[in-house]
PDB file of C-alpha atoms in Angstrom:
ATOM      1  CA  MET A   1     -30.114  27.705 -19.609  1.00 46.00           C
ATOM      2  CA  LYS A   2     -27.594  27.347 -16.788  1.00 56.00           C
ATOM      3  CA  LEU A   3     -28.125  29.367 -13.627  1.00 56.00           C
ATOM      4  CA  LYS A   4     -24.720  31.046 -14.033  1.00 53.00           C
ATOM      5  CA  SER A   5     -25.598  32.303 -17.509  1.00 54.00           C
ATOM      6  CA  ILE A   6     -28.952  33.636 -16.308  1.00 57.00           C
ATOM      7  CA  LEU A   7     -27.349  35.441 -13.363  1.00 54.00           C
ATOM      8  CA  LEU A   8     -24.623  36.968 -15.519  1.00 54.00           C
ATOM      9  CA  LYS A   9     -27.138  38.295 -18.023  1.00 54.00           C
ATOM     10  CA  ALA A  10     -29.396  39.665 -15.289  1.00 59.00           C
ATOM     11  CA  PHE A  11     -26.497  41.310 -13.490  1.00 56.00           C
ATOM     12  CA  PHE A  12     -25.001  42.924 -16.580  1.00 53.00           C
ATOM     13  CA  SER A  13     -28.425  44.042 -17.818  1.00 58.00           C
ATOM     14  CA  LEU A  14     -28.607  46.361 -14.807  1.00 59.00           C
ATOM     15  CA  ILE A  15     -25.416  48.214 -15.706  1.00 57.00           C
ATOM     16  CA  PRO A  16     -26.862  50.266 -18.639  1.00 54.00           C
ATOM     17  CA  PHE A  17     -29.687  51.464 -16.392  1.00 57.00           C
ATOM     18  CA  VAL A  18     -27.209  52.415 -13.692  1.00 59.00           C
ATOM     19  CA  PHE A  19     -25.116  54.469 -16.092  1.00 53.00           C
ATOM     20  CA  LEU A  20     -28.258  56.013 -17.559  1.00 53.00           C
ATOM     21  CA  PHE A  21     -29.151  57.098 -14.032  1.00 58.00           C
ATOM     22  CA  LEU A  22     -25.637  58.493 -13.519  1.00 56.00           C
ATOM     23  CA  THR A  23     -25.705  60.411 -16.794  1.00 51.00           C
ATOM     24  CA  SER A  24     -29.135  61.838 -16.020  1.00 56.00           C
ATOM     25  CA  SER A  25     -27.986  62.862 -12.538  1.00 56.00           C
ATOM     26  CA  ILE A  26     -24.959  64.697 -13.903  1.00 53.00           C
ATOM     27  CA  ALA A  27     -27.075  66.494 -16.493  1.00 47.00           C
ATOM     28  CA  LYS A  28     -29.503  67.655 -13.802  1.00 56.00           C
ATOM     29  CA  SER A  29     -26.873  68.337 -11.149  1.00 52.00           C
ATOM     30  CA  GLN A  30     -26.997  72.169 -11.449  1.00 59.00           C
ATOM     31  CA  ASN A  31     -23.569  72.475  -9.825  1.00 65.00           C
ATOM     32  CA  LYS A  32     -24.407  70.035  -7.052  1.00 74.00           C
ATOM     33  CA  PRO A  33     -21.305  68.065  -5.972  1.00 78.00           C
ATOM     34  CA  ILE A  34     -20.654  64.682  -7.541  1.00 83.00           C
ATOM     35  CA  TRP A  35     -18.063  62.198  -6.238  1.00 85.00           C
ATOM     36  CA  VAL A  36     -16.400  59.278  -8.008  1.00 87.00           C
ATOM     37  CA  SER A  37     -14.424  56.921  -5.763  1.00 90.00           C
ATOM     38  CA  LEU A  38     -12.085  53.985  -6.414  1.00 91.00           C
ATOM     39  CA  SER A  39     -10.719  51.725  -3.679  1.00 93.00           C
ATOM     40  CA  HIS A  40      -8.811  48.468  -3.323  1.00 92.00           C
ATOM     41  CA  ASP A  41      -8.642  46.208  -0.243  1.00 92.00           C
ATOM     42  CA  ASN A  42      -5.908  43.637   0.284  1.00 87.00           C
ATOM     43  CA  ASP A  43      -4.297  41.983   3.286  1.00 83.00           C
ATOM     44  CA  ILE A  44      -0.864  42.595   1.727  1.00 81.00           C
ATOM     45  CA  LEU A  45      -1.563  46.330   2.279  1.00 85.00           C
ATOM     46  CA  SER A  46      -1.868  45.923   6.048  1.00 85.00           C
ATOM     47  CA  LEU A  47       0.776  47.087   8.531  1.00 79.00           C
ATOM     48  CA  ASN A  48       0.864  43.705  10.260  1.00 70.00           C
ATOM     49  CA  VAL A  49       0.111  40.185   9.039  1.00 61.00           C
ATOM     50  CA  LYS A  50       0.424  39.877   5.255  1.00 58.00           C
ATOM     51  CA  THR A  51      -1.301  36.621   4.415  1.00 63.00           C
ATOM     52  CA  ASP A  52      -4.483  35.407   2.766  1.00 67.00           C
ATOM     53  CA  ARG A  53      -6.973  34.840   5.527  1.00 71.00           C
ATOM     54  CA  TYR A  54     -10.734  35.303   5.433  1.00 81.00           C
ATOM     55  CA  TYR A  55     -11.434  38.520   3.431  1.00 85.00           C
ATOM     56  CA  SER A  56      -8.378  38.508   1.180  1.00 84.00           C
ATOM     57  CA  PHE A  57      -8.917  41.232  -1.429  1.00 89.00           C
ATOM     58  CA  GLY A  58     -11.567  43.318  -3.173  1.00 92.00           C
ATOM     59  CA  ALA A  59     -12.310  46.516  -5.083  1.00 93.00           C
ATOM     60  CA  LEU A  60     -15.089  49.096  -5.297  1.00 93.00           C
ATOM     61  CA  VAL A  61     -16.143  51.812  -7.761  1.00 92.00           C
ATOM     62  CA  GLU A  62     -18.657  54.304  -6.368  1.00 91.00           C
ATOM     63  CA  PHE A  63     -20.630  57.235  -7.738  1.00 88.00           C
ATOM     64  CA  ALA A  64     -22.422  59.635  -5.358  1.00 87.00           C
ATOM     65  CA  GLN A  65     -24.272  62.922  -5.764  1.00 84.00           C
ATOM     66  CA  LEU A  66     -25.507  65.526  -3.306  1.00 80.00           C
ATOM     67  CA  HIS A  67     -29.184  66.253  -4.034  1.00 73.00           C
ATOM     68  CA  LYS A  68     -29.865  68.626  -1.170  1.00 66.00           C
ATOM     69  CA  GLN A  69     -27.565  70.653   1.070  1.00 64.00           C
ATOM     70  CA  ILE A  70     -28.177  72.550   4.306  1.00 58.00           C
ATOM     71  CA  ASP A  71     -26.350  75.645   5.548  1.00 51.00           C
ATOM     72  CA  THR A  72     -27.086  75.334   9.270  1.00 48.00           C
ATOM     73  CA  ASN A  73     -28.170  72.737  11.778  1.00 54.00           C
ATOM     74  CA  GLN A  74     -31.735  71.726  10.899  1.00 55.00           C
ATOM     75  CA  ASN A  75     -34.088  69.549  12.925  1.00 62.00           C
ATOM     76  CA  ASN A  76     -36.571  69.408  10.070  1.00 66.00           C
ATOM     77  CA  PHE A  77     -35.815  66.158   8.255  1.00 64.00           C
ATOM     78  CA  SER A  78     -36.919  67.576   4.891  1.00 66.00           C
ATOM     79  CA  LYS A  79     -34.018  70.059   5.109  1.00 69.00           C
ATOM     80  CA  TRP A  80     -31.264  67.532   5.827  1.00 76.00           C
ATOM     81  CA  ASN A  81     -28.410  66.762   3.438  1.00 79.00           C
ATOM     82  CA  LYS A  82     -29.400  64.031   1.011  1.00 84.00           C
ATOM     83  CA  LEU A  83     -27.062  61.943  -1.162  1.00 85.00           C
ATOM     84  CA  HIS A  84     -27.640  59.134  -3.644  1.00 87.00           C
ATOM     85  CA  SER A  85     -24.932  56.518  -4.160  1.00 90.00           C
ATOM     86  CA  VAL A  86     -24.377  53.694  -6.670  1.00 91.00           C
ATOM     87  CA  SER A  87     -21.422  51.315  -6.357  1.00 92.00           C
ATOM     88  CA  LEU A  88     -20.125  48.194  -8.079  1.00 92.00           C
ATOM     89  CA  GLY A  89     -17.595  45.923  -6.399  1.00 93.00           C
ATOM     90  CA  PHE A  90     -16.320  42.473  -5.536  1.00 92.00           C
ATOM     91  CA  LYS A  91     -14.829  40.696  -2.503  1.00 94.00           C
ATOM     92  CA  ALA A  92     -12.776  37.486  -2.467  1.00 92.00           C
ATOM     93  CA  TYR A  93     -12.500  35.246   0.616  1.00 90.00           C
ATOM     94  CA  THR A  94      -9.987  32.431   1.140  1.00 86.00           C
ATOM     95  CA  PRO A  95      -8.933  29.914   3.794  1.00 82.00           C
ATOM     96  CA  ASP A  96      -5.870  30.598   5.936  1.00 74.00           C
ATOM     97  CA  HIS A  97      -3.029  29.049   3.922  1.00 67.00           C
ATOM     98  CA  TYR A  98      -0.650  29.216   6.883  1.00 61.00           C
ATOM     99  CA  LEU A  99      -2.862  27.392   9.371  1.00 58.00           C
ATOM    100  CA  GLU A 100      -0.952  24.394  10.743  1.00 57.00           C
ATOM    101  CA  ASN A 101      -2.556  20.982  10.131  1.00 52.00           C
ATOM    102  CA  PRO A 102      -6.164  22.143   9.705  1.00 54.00           C
ATOM    103  CA  LEU A 103      -8.948  19.592   9.581  1.00 53.00           C
ATOM    104  CA  PRO A 104     -11.137  19.886   6.450  1.00 54.00           C
ATOM    105  CA  GLU A 105     -14.160  20.868   8.553  1.00 53.00           C
ATOM    106  CA  GLN A 106     -12.144  23.681  10.188  1.00 57.00           C
ATOM    107  CA  GLN A 107     -11.297  25.493   6.951  1.00 74.00           C
ATOM    108  CA  ARG A 108     -13.553  28.186   5.525  1.00 79.00           C
ATOM    109  CA  PRO A 109     -14.403  27.803   1.798  1.00 84.00           C
ATOM    110  CA  PHE A 110     -13.326  30.051  -1.074  1.00 88.00           C
ATOM    111  CA  LEU A 111     -15.870  32.721  -2.036  1.00 90.00           C
ATOM    112  CA  ASN A 112     -15.938  35.298  -4.830  1.00 92.00           C
ATOM    113  CA  HIS A 113     -18.795  37.798  -4.377  1.00 93.00           C
ATOM    114  CA  SER A 114     -19.683  40.482  -6.944  1.00 92.00           C
ATOM    115  CA  PHE A 115     -22.348  43.068  -6.085  1.00 94.00           C
ATOM    116  CA  LEU A 116     -24.173  46.248  -7.021  1.00 93.00           C
ATOM    117  CA  THR A 117     -25.285  48.602  -4.215  1.00 95.00           C
ATOM    118  CA  LEU A 118     -27.882  51.397  -4.320  1.00 93.00           C
ATOM    119  CA  GLU A 119     -27.882  53.659  -1.275  1.00 93.00           C
ATOM    120  CA  LYS A 120     -29.428  56.848   0.110  1.00 90.00           C
ATOM    121  CA  MET A 121     -27.717  58.923   2.811  1.00 88.00           C
ATOM    122  CA  TYR A 122     -29.095  61.659   5.057  1.00 86.00           C
ATOM    123  CA  SER A 123     -27.445  63.968   7.587  1.00 82.00           C
ATOM    124  CA  ASN A 124     -27.567  67.162   9.565  1.00 78.00           C
ATOM    125  CA  GLN A 125     -24.756  68.460  11.799  1.00 74.00           C
ATOM    126  CA  GLU A 126     -25.403  65.854  14.502  1.00 80.00           C
ATOM    127  CA  VAL A 127     -26.869  62.741  12.851  1.00 84.00           C
ATOM    128  CA  TYR A 128     -26.102  60.577   9.832  1.00 85.00           C
ATOM    129  CA  PHE A 129     -27.993  57.545   8.548  1.00 88.00           C
ATOM    130  CA  SER A 130     -28.255  55.599   5.325  1.00 92.00           C
ATOM    131  CA  TYR A 131     -30.176  52.682   3.888  1.00 95.00           C
ATOM    132  CA  GLY A 132     -29.600  50.653   0.786  1.00 95.00           C
ATOM    133  CA  LEU A 133     -30.132  47.554  -1.302  1.00 95.00           C
ATOM    134  CA  GLN A 134     -27.331  45.296  -2.478  1.00 96.00           C
ATOM    135  CA  ILE A 135     -27.780  42.620  -5.135  1.00 93.00           C
ATOM    136  CA  GLY A 136     -25.047  40.288  -6.292  1.00 92.00           C
ATOM    137  CA  THR A 137     -23.858  36.813  -7.078  1.00 90.00           C
ATOM    138  CA  THR A 138     -21.439  34.329  -5.568  1.00 88.00           C
ATOM    139  CA  GLU A 139     -18.805  32.739  -7.809  1.00 83.00           C
ATOM    140  CA  GLY A 140     -18.432  36.296  -9.100  1.00 75.00           C
ATOM    141  CA  LEU A 141     -18.270  37.815 -12.546  1.00 76.00           C
ATOM    142  CA  PHE A 142     -14.569  37.083 -13.124  1.00 76.00           C
ATOM    143  CA  ASN A 143     -11.875  34.553 -12.174  1.00 82.00           C
ATOM    144  CA  ALA A 144     -10.789  35.593  -8.670  1.00 84.00           C
ATOM    145  CA  GLY A 145      -8.275  32.741  -8.436  1.00 82.00           C
ATOM    146  CA  LYS A 146      -6.329  33.906 -11.487  1.00 85.00           C
ATOM    147  CA  LEU A 147      -6.372  37.496 -10.252  1.00 84.00           C
ATOM    148  CA  GLN A 148      -5.158  36.481  -6.788  1.00 82.00           C
ATOM    149  CA  ASN A 149      -2.269  34.417  -8.139  1.00 81.00           C
ATOM    150  CA  TRP A 150      -1.340  37.214 -10.559  1.00 82.00           C
ATOM    151  CA  ILE A 151      -1.067  39.591  -7.578  1.00 77.00           C
ATOM    152  CA  HIS A 152       1.044  37.018  -5.734  1.00 75.00           C
ATOM    153  CA  ASP A 153       3.341  36.434  -8.701  1.00 77.00           C
ATOM    154  CA  ASN A 154       3.841  40.102  -9.603  1.00 77.00           C
ATOM    155  CA  PHE A 155       3.571  42.037  -6.342  1.00 73.00           C
ATOM    156  CA  SER A 156       3.436  40.198  -3.019  1.00 66.00           C
ATOM    157  CA  GLY A 157       5.658  37.189  -3.753  1.00 67.00           C
ATOM    158  CA  ASP A 158       3.208  35.086  -1.736  1.00 72.00           C
ATOM    159  CA  VAL A 159       2.495  31.396  -2.260  1.00 73.00           C
ATOM    160  CA  HIS A 160       0.457  30.119  -5.200  1.00 74.00           C
ATOM    161  CA  VAL A 161      -3.144  29.570  -4.086  1.00 79.00           C
ATOM    162  CA  ASP A 162      -4.878  26.342  -5.086  1.00 77.00           C
ATOM    163  CA  GLY A 163      -8.491  25.434  -4.368  1.00 80.00           C
ATOM    164  CA  TRP A 164     -10.577  28.065  -6.176  1.00 83.00           C
ATOM    165  CA  GLU A 165     -12.207  25.284  -8.187  1.00 83.00           C
ATOM    166  CA  ASN A 166     -13.994  24.364  -4.922  1.00 82.00           C
ATOM    167  CA  GLN A 167     -15.387  27.838  -4.254  1.00 86.00           C
ATOM    168  CA  ILE A 168     -19.004  28.331  -3.177  1.00 85.00           C
ATOM    169  CA  GLU A 169     -21.072  27.864  -6.338  1.00 84.00           C
ATOM    170  CA  GLN A 170     -23.024  30.611  -8.044  1.00 85.00           C
ATOM    171  CA  ARG A 171     -26.094  31.878  -6.211  1.00 86.00           C
ATOM    172  CA  PRO A 172     -27.923  35.219  -6.253  1.00 89.00           C
ATOM    173  CA  THR A 173     -27.468  37.357  -3.134  1.00 91.00           C
ATOM    174  CA  LEU A 174     -29.699  40.051  -1.697  1.00 93.00           C
ATOM    175  CA  GLN A 175     -28.848  42.356   1.224  1.00 96.00           C
ATOM    176  CA  LEU A 176     -30.727  45.174   2.961  1.00 97.00           C
ATOM    177  CA  LEU A 177     -28.304  47.693   4.503  1.00 97.00           C
ATOM    178  CA  PHE A 178     -28.784  50.302   7.236  1.00 96.00           C
ATOM    179  CA  ASP A 179     -26.176  52.528   8.954  1.00 94.00           C
ATOM    180  CA  TRP A 180     -26.499  55.308  11.511  1.00 93.00           C
ATOM    181  CA  ASN A 181     -24.220  57.573  13.563  1.00 89.00           C
ATOM    182  CA  ILE A 182     -24.907  60.203  16.244  1.00 90.00           C
ATOM    183  CA  LYS A 183     -22.444  62.838  17.445  1.00 86.00           C
ATOM    184  CA  ILE A 184     -21.988  62.489  21.218  1.00 88.00           C
ATOM    185  CA  LYS A 185     -19.100  64.911  21.794  1.00 82.00           C
ATOM    186  CA  ASP A 186     -17.765  67.940  19.922  1.00 77.00           C
ATOM    187  CA  LEU A 187     -14.432  69.393  21.073  1.00 76.00           C
ATOM    188  CA  LYS A 188     -13.321  72.062  18.627  1.00 74.00           C
ATOM    189  CA  ASN A 189     -11.493  70.102  15.906  1.00 76.00           C
ATOM    190  CA  HIS A 190     -12.347  66.669  17.320  1.00 83.00           C
ATOM    191  CA  ASP A 191     -15.635  64.748  17.173  1.00 83.00           C
ATOM    192  CA  LEU A 192     -16.810  61.581  18.907  1.00 88.00           C
ATOM    193  CA  PHE A 193     -19.662  59.503  17.448  1.00 89.00           C
ATOM    194  CA  PHE A 194     -21.569  56.362  18.305  1.00 93.00           C
ATOM    195  CA  GLY A 195     -23.251  54.338  15.608  1.00 93.00           C
ATOM    196  CA  SER A 196     -23.983  50.968  14.100  1.00 95.00           C
ATOM    197  CA  SER A 197     -24.018  49.145  10.752  1.00 95.00           C
ATOM    198  CA  GLN A 198     -26.598  46.458   9.983  1.00 97.00           C
ATOM    199  CA  ALA A 199     -27.274  44.034   7.146  1.00 97.00           C
ATOM    200  CA  ILE A 200     -30.057  41.533   6.565  1.00 97.00           C
ATOM    201  CA  GLY A 201     -29.790  39.077   3.695  1.00 95.00           C
ATOM    202  CA  ASN A 202     -29.158  35.563   2.482  1.00 91.00           C
ATOM    203  CA  LEU A 203     -25.347  36.025   2.529  1.00 91.00           C
ATOM    204  CA  PHE A 204     -24.723  38.227   5.589  1.00 93.00           C
ATOM    205  CA  THR A 205     -26.931  39.153   8.531  1.00 95.00           C
ATOM    206  CA  PHE A 206     -25.187  41.138  11.268  1.00 97.00           C
ATOM    207  CA  MET A 207     -25.126  44.219  13.489  1.00 97.00           C
ATOM    208  CA  GLU A 208     -21.947  46.160  14.287  1.00 97.00           C
ATOM    209  CA  PRO A 209     -22.090  48.900  16.971  1.00 97.00           C
ATOM    210  CA  GLN A 210     -19.008  51.145  16.984  1.00 96.00           C
ATOM    211  CA  LEU A 211     -17.497  54.190  18.663  1.00 95.00           C
ATOM    212  CA  PHE A 212     -15.904  56.612  16.200  1.00 91.00           C
ATOM    213  CA  TYR A 213     -13.348  59.371  16.614  1.00 90.00           C
ATOM    214  CA  ARG A 214     -12.974  61.896  13.819  1.00 83.00           C
ATOM    215  CA  ARG A 215     -10.755  64.923  13.485  1.00 79.00           C
ATOM    216  CA  ASN A 216     -13.300  67.571  12.580  1.00 60.00           C
ATOM    217  CA  ILE A 217     -12.974  69.706   9.462  1.00 56.00           C
ATOM    218  CA  SER A 218     -14.814  72.971   8.976  1.00 45.00           C
ATOM    219  CA  ASP A 219     -16.061  72.430   5.417  1.00 45.00           C
ATOM    220  CA  VAL A 220     -17.722  69.026   5.793  1.00 48.00           C
ATOM    221  CA  ILE A 221     -21.366  69.144   4.658  1.00 43.00           C
ATOM    222  CA  GLY A 222     -23.002  68.072   7.868  1.00 45.00           C
ATOM    223  CA  PHE A 223     -21.886  64.742   9.299  1.00 49.00           C
ATOM    224  CA  LEU A 224     -20.984  62.599   6.306  1.00 54.00           C
ATOM    225  CA  PRO A 225     -18.055  60.267   5.601  1.00 55.00           C
ATOM    226  CA  PHE A 226     -14.832  61.939   4.464  1.00 47.00           C
ATOM    227  CA  GLU A 227     -15.498  60.777   0.915  1.00 54.00           C
ATOM    228  CA  TYR A 228     -18.186  63.436   0.581  1.00 60.00           C
ATOM    229  CA  ASN A 229     -16.421  66.548   1.829  1.00 58.00           C
ATOM    230  CA  GLN A 230     -17.434  69.697   0.019  1.00 55.00           C
ATOM    231  CA  GLU A 231     -13.987  71.237  -0.318  1.00 56.00           C
ATOM    232  CA  ALA A 232     -10.463  70.718   0.949  1.00 53.00           C
ATOM    233  CA  ASN A 233      -7.207  72.668   0.923  1.00 59.00           C
ATOM    234  CA  ARG A 234      -4.420  70.206   1.642  1.00 59.00           C
ATOM    235  CA  LYS A 235      -5.772  68.752   4.863  1.00 77.00           C
ATOM    236  CA  LEU A 236      -4.798  65.549   6.620  1.00 80.00           C
ATOM    237  CA  ASN A 237      -7.773  63.922   8.341  1.00 83.00           C
ATOM    238  CA  VAL A 238      -7.946  61.071  10.837  1.00 87.00           C
ATOM    239  CA  GLU A 239     -10.752  58.612  11.621  1.00 89.00           C
ATOM    240  CA  LEU A 240     -10.597  55.823  14.222  1.00 93.00           C
ATOM    241  CA  SER A 241     -13.181  53.260  15.332  1.00 95.00           C
ATOM    242  CA  ILE A 242     -13.597  50.464  17.840  1.00 97.00           C
ATOM    243  CA  GLY A 243     -16.538  48.126  18.359  1.00 97.00           C
ATOM    244  CA  PHE A 244     -17.893  44.627  18.006  1.00 96.00           C
ATOM    245  CA  ARG A 245     -19.836  42.701  15.388  1.00 97.00           C
ATOM    246  CA  TYR A 246     -22.512  40.096  16.071  1.00 97.00           C
ATOM    247  CA  GLU A 247     -23.039  37.818  13.071  1.00 94.00           C
ATOM    248  CA  PHE A 248     -26.439  36.139  13.004  1.00 93.00           C
ATOM    249  CA  TYR A 249     -25.477  34.469   9.742  1.00 90.00           C
ATOM    250  CA  ASN A 250     -22.282  34.483   7.656  1.00 89.00           C
ATOM    251  CA  GLY A 251     -22.757  32.917   4.244  1.00 87.00           C
ATOM    252  CA  SER A 252     -19.092  33.396   3.323  1.00 87.00           C
ATOM    253  CA  LEU A 253     -18.427  30.529   5.751  1.00 85.00           C
ATOM    254  CA  ARG A 254     -21.362  28.229   4.962  1.00 79.00           C
ATOM    255  CA  GLY A 255     -22.860  29.330   1.643  1.00 73.00           C
ATOM    256  CA  ASP A 256     -25.989  31.427   1.302  1.00 67.00           C
ATOM    257  CA  TYR A 257     -28.795  30.927   3.820  1.00 67.00           C
ATOM    258  CA  PHE A 258     -30.923  28.726   1.547  1.00 67.00           C
ATOM    259  CA  ASN A 259     -28.040  26.682   0.105  1.00 66.00           C
ATOM    260  CA  GLN A 260     -25.597  25.928   2.919  1.00 67.00           C
ATOM    261  CA  VAL A 261     -22.481  24.056   1.845  1.00 63.00           C
ATOM    262  CA  ARG A 262     -20.440  23.955   5.073  1.00 70.00           C
ATOM    263  CA  PRO A 263     -22.862  23.350   7.982  1.00 70.00           C
ATOM    264  CA  GLU A 264     -20.054  21.404   9.719  1.00 71.00           C
ATOM    265  CA  LEU A 265     -18.307  24.720  10.441  1.00 76.00           C
ATOM    266  CA  GLU A 266     -21.079  25.727  12.850  1.00 78.00           C
ATOM    267  CA  SER A 267     -19.271  24.587  16.000  1.00 78.00           C
ATOM    268  CA  TYR A 268     -16.115  26.538  15.046  1.00 82.00           C
ATOM    269  CA  ILE A 269     -17.746  29.858  14.142  1.00 85.00           C
ATOM    270  CA  GLN A 270     -17.281  32.854  16.455  1.00 89.00           C
ATOM    271  CA  LYS A 271     -20.467  34.908  16.276  1.00 91.00           C
ATOM    272  CA  VAL A 272     -19.127  37.863  18.301  1.00 95.00           C
ATOM    273  CA  LEU A 273     -16.104  39.656  16.831  1.00 95.00           C
ATOM    274  CA  PHE A 274     -14.003  42.561  18.065  1.00 97.00           C
ATOM    275  CA  THR A 275     -13.441  45.200  15.363  1.00 97.00           C
ATOM    276  CA  ALA A 276     -11.243  48.284  15.016  1.00 97.00           C
ATOM    277  CA  SER A 277     -10.011  50.538  12.230  1.00 95.00           C
ATOM    278  CA  GLY A 278      -7.771  53.508  11.518  1.00 94.00           C
ATOM    279  CA  LYS A 279      -7.861  55.747   8.446  1.00 91.00           C
ATOM    280  CA  LEU A 280      -5.736  58.632   7.166  1.00 90.00           C
ATOM    281  CA  ARG A 281      -7.098  60.807   4.367  1.00 85.00           C
ATOM    282  CA  TYR A 282      -5.250  63.589   2.573  1.00 84.00           C
ATOM    283  CA  GLU A 283      -7.452  66.162   0.847  1.00 80.00           C
ATOM    284  CA  TRP A 284      -6.230  68.482  -1.889  1.00 80.00           C
ATOM    285  CA  GLU A 285      -8.655  70.645  -3.872  1.00 77.00           C
ATOM    286  CA  ASN A 286     -11.040  68.248  -5.682  1.00 80.00           C
ATOM    287  CA  PHE A 287      -9.053  65.115  -4.803  1.00 83.00           C
ATOM    288  CA  SER A 288      -8.681  62.976  -1.721  1.00 84.00           C
ATOM    289  CA  PHE A 289      -6.531  59.902  -1.042  1.00 88.00           C
ATOM    290  CA  PHE A 290      -6.817  57.507   1.871  1.00 89.00           C
ATOM    291  CA  TYR A 291      -5.023  54.623   3.522  1.00 94.00           C
ATOM    292  CA  ALA A 292      -6.744  52.483   6.152  1.00 94.00           C
ATOM    293  CA  ASN A 293      -6.267  49.327   8.215  1.00 95.00           C
ATOM    294  CA  PHE A 294      -9.159  47.166   9.461  1.00 94.00           C
ATOM    295  CA  PHE A 295      -8.900  44.628  12.276  1.00 93.00           C
ATOM    296  CA  ASN A 296     -11.247  41.701  13.015  1.00 91.00           C
ATOM    297  CA  SER A 297     -10.821  39.097  15.712  1.00 92.00           C
ATOM    298  CA  LYS A 298     -10.833  35.488  14.557  1.00 87.00           C
ATOM    299  CA  ARG A 299     -13.996  34.144  12.943  1.00 85.00           C
ATOM    300  CA  LEU A 300     -13.155  30.471  13.520  1.00 82.00           C
ATOM    301  CA  ARG A 301     -11.982  29.148  16.891  1.00 80.00           C
ATOM    302  CA  ASN A 302      -8.881  27.523  15.417  1.00 74.00           C
ATOM    303  CA  ASP A 303      -7.934  30.466  13.209  1.00 76.00           C
ATOM    304  CA  ALA A 304      -6.192  33.806  13.907  1.00 80.00           C
ATOM    305  CA  ASN A 305      -7.088  37.484  13.988  1.00 86.00           C
ATOM    306  CA  HIS A 306      -7.212  39.254  10.645  1.00 87.00           C
ATOM    307  CA  ILE A 307      -5.970  42.651   9.427  1.00 90.00           C
ATOM    308  CA  TYR A 308      -6.300  44.023   5.919  1.00 91.00           C
ATOM    309  CA  GLY A 309      -5.372  47.349   4.363  1.00 92.00           C
ATOM    310  CA  SER A 310      -7.243  49.610   1.978  1.00 93.00           C
ATOM    311  CA  LEU A 311      -6.120  52.274  -0.514  1.00 93.00           C
ATOM    312  CA  GLY A 312      -8.416  54.599  -2.395  1.00 92.00           C
ATOM    313  CA  MET A 313      -9.062  57.944  -3.964  1.00 90.00           C
ATOM    314  CA  THR A 314     -12.071  60.204  -4.543  1.00 87.00           C
ATOM    315  CA  ILE A 315     -12.584  62.899  -7.194  1.00 86.00           C
ATOM    316  CA  ARG A 316     -15.167  65.644  -6.659  1.00 82.00           C
ATOM    317  CA  ILE A 317     -16.890  67.050  -9.740  1.00 81.00           C
ATOM    318  CA  ASN A 318     -18.718  70.443  -9.738  1.00 70.00           C
TER     319      ASN A 318
END
């Protein structure tokens, strides 16, 4: 049996168990908040450069539930907020189609990555951290090339993209994830945090320290991302970040760690990247909607900086 067929069957066999877990969680929720989120990333949504470069587009469906909630600041870890999260998504990466006269060894490959993420999150009023496991497959579970060209033909009017037949071939991926943030300044309705995101795996291994600004809201359940606010009455929230990312290994450029396909890119890869983001979120009753832009400095010496936009919504149940 071909590896692709085995991976597809293994990946899809997990989905019934995931939904069984979700159904069981809802049944046992006892009025504990549940969130369902949908989001779409695309560089045509950015405020600046609208071209396919590096991370081109993706989507995510997420389910999260609050299992424990605190009323006051607690130093006892057993009394912290606790959330469980399950998400299913994909990300598509492409070369820069507007790069002038690139050499073959200077162009990143196509990559279509589908993944399932299981995550636990903890917080009190001052600290937030999470850890998780992400499993997936390269070459994806659908035809990213057809989807990209459909978006170009019907929405962006961008050029037709050729070359997906040469994408990184199908391989299983495994990532361990860990995030943390600590509040360092609280000024009435404004908060300042320092934190970092980390991943270790055969596709990505990196660390990304960042400084965050967040407009504080009174009904957030401890320090958690805006997606998990307890309630909202028509509020506009703001979140900004600035930092850097050190990439120990980037399999979207060379293939997964054990099956490298573009080792010749090594001399062009920038391991240290400057990152920044800005997000606006409007909250209304059980709904929230957001728009965000994410900036990354160039990943290859001969390439350019990259900006992509993101749109999404979250529905709170219970």
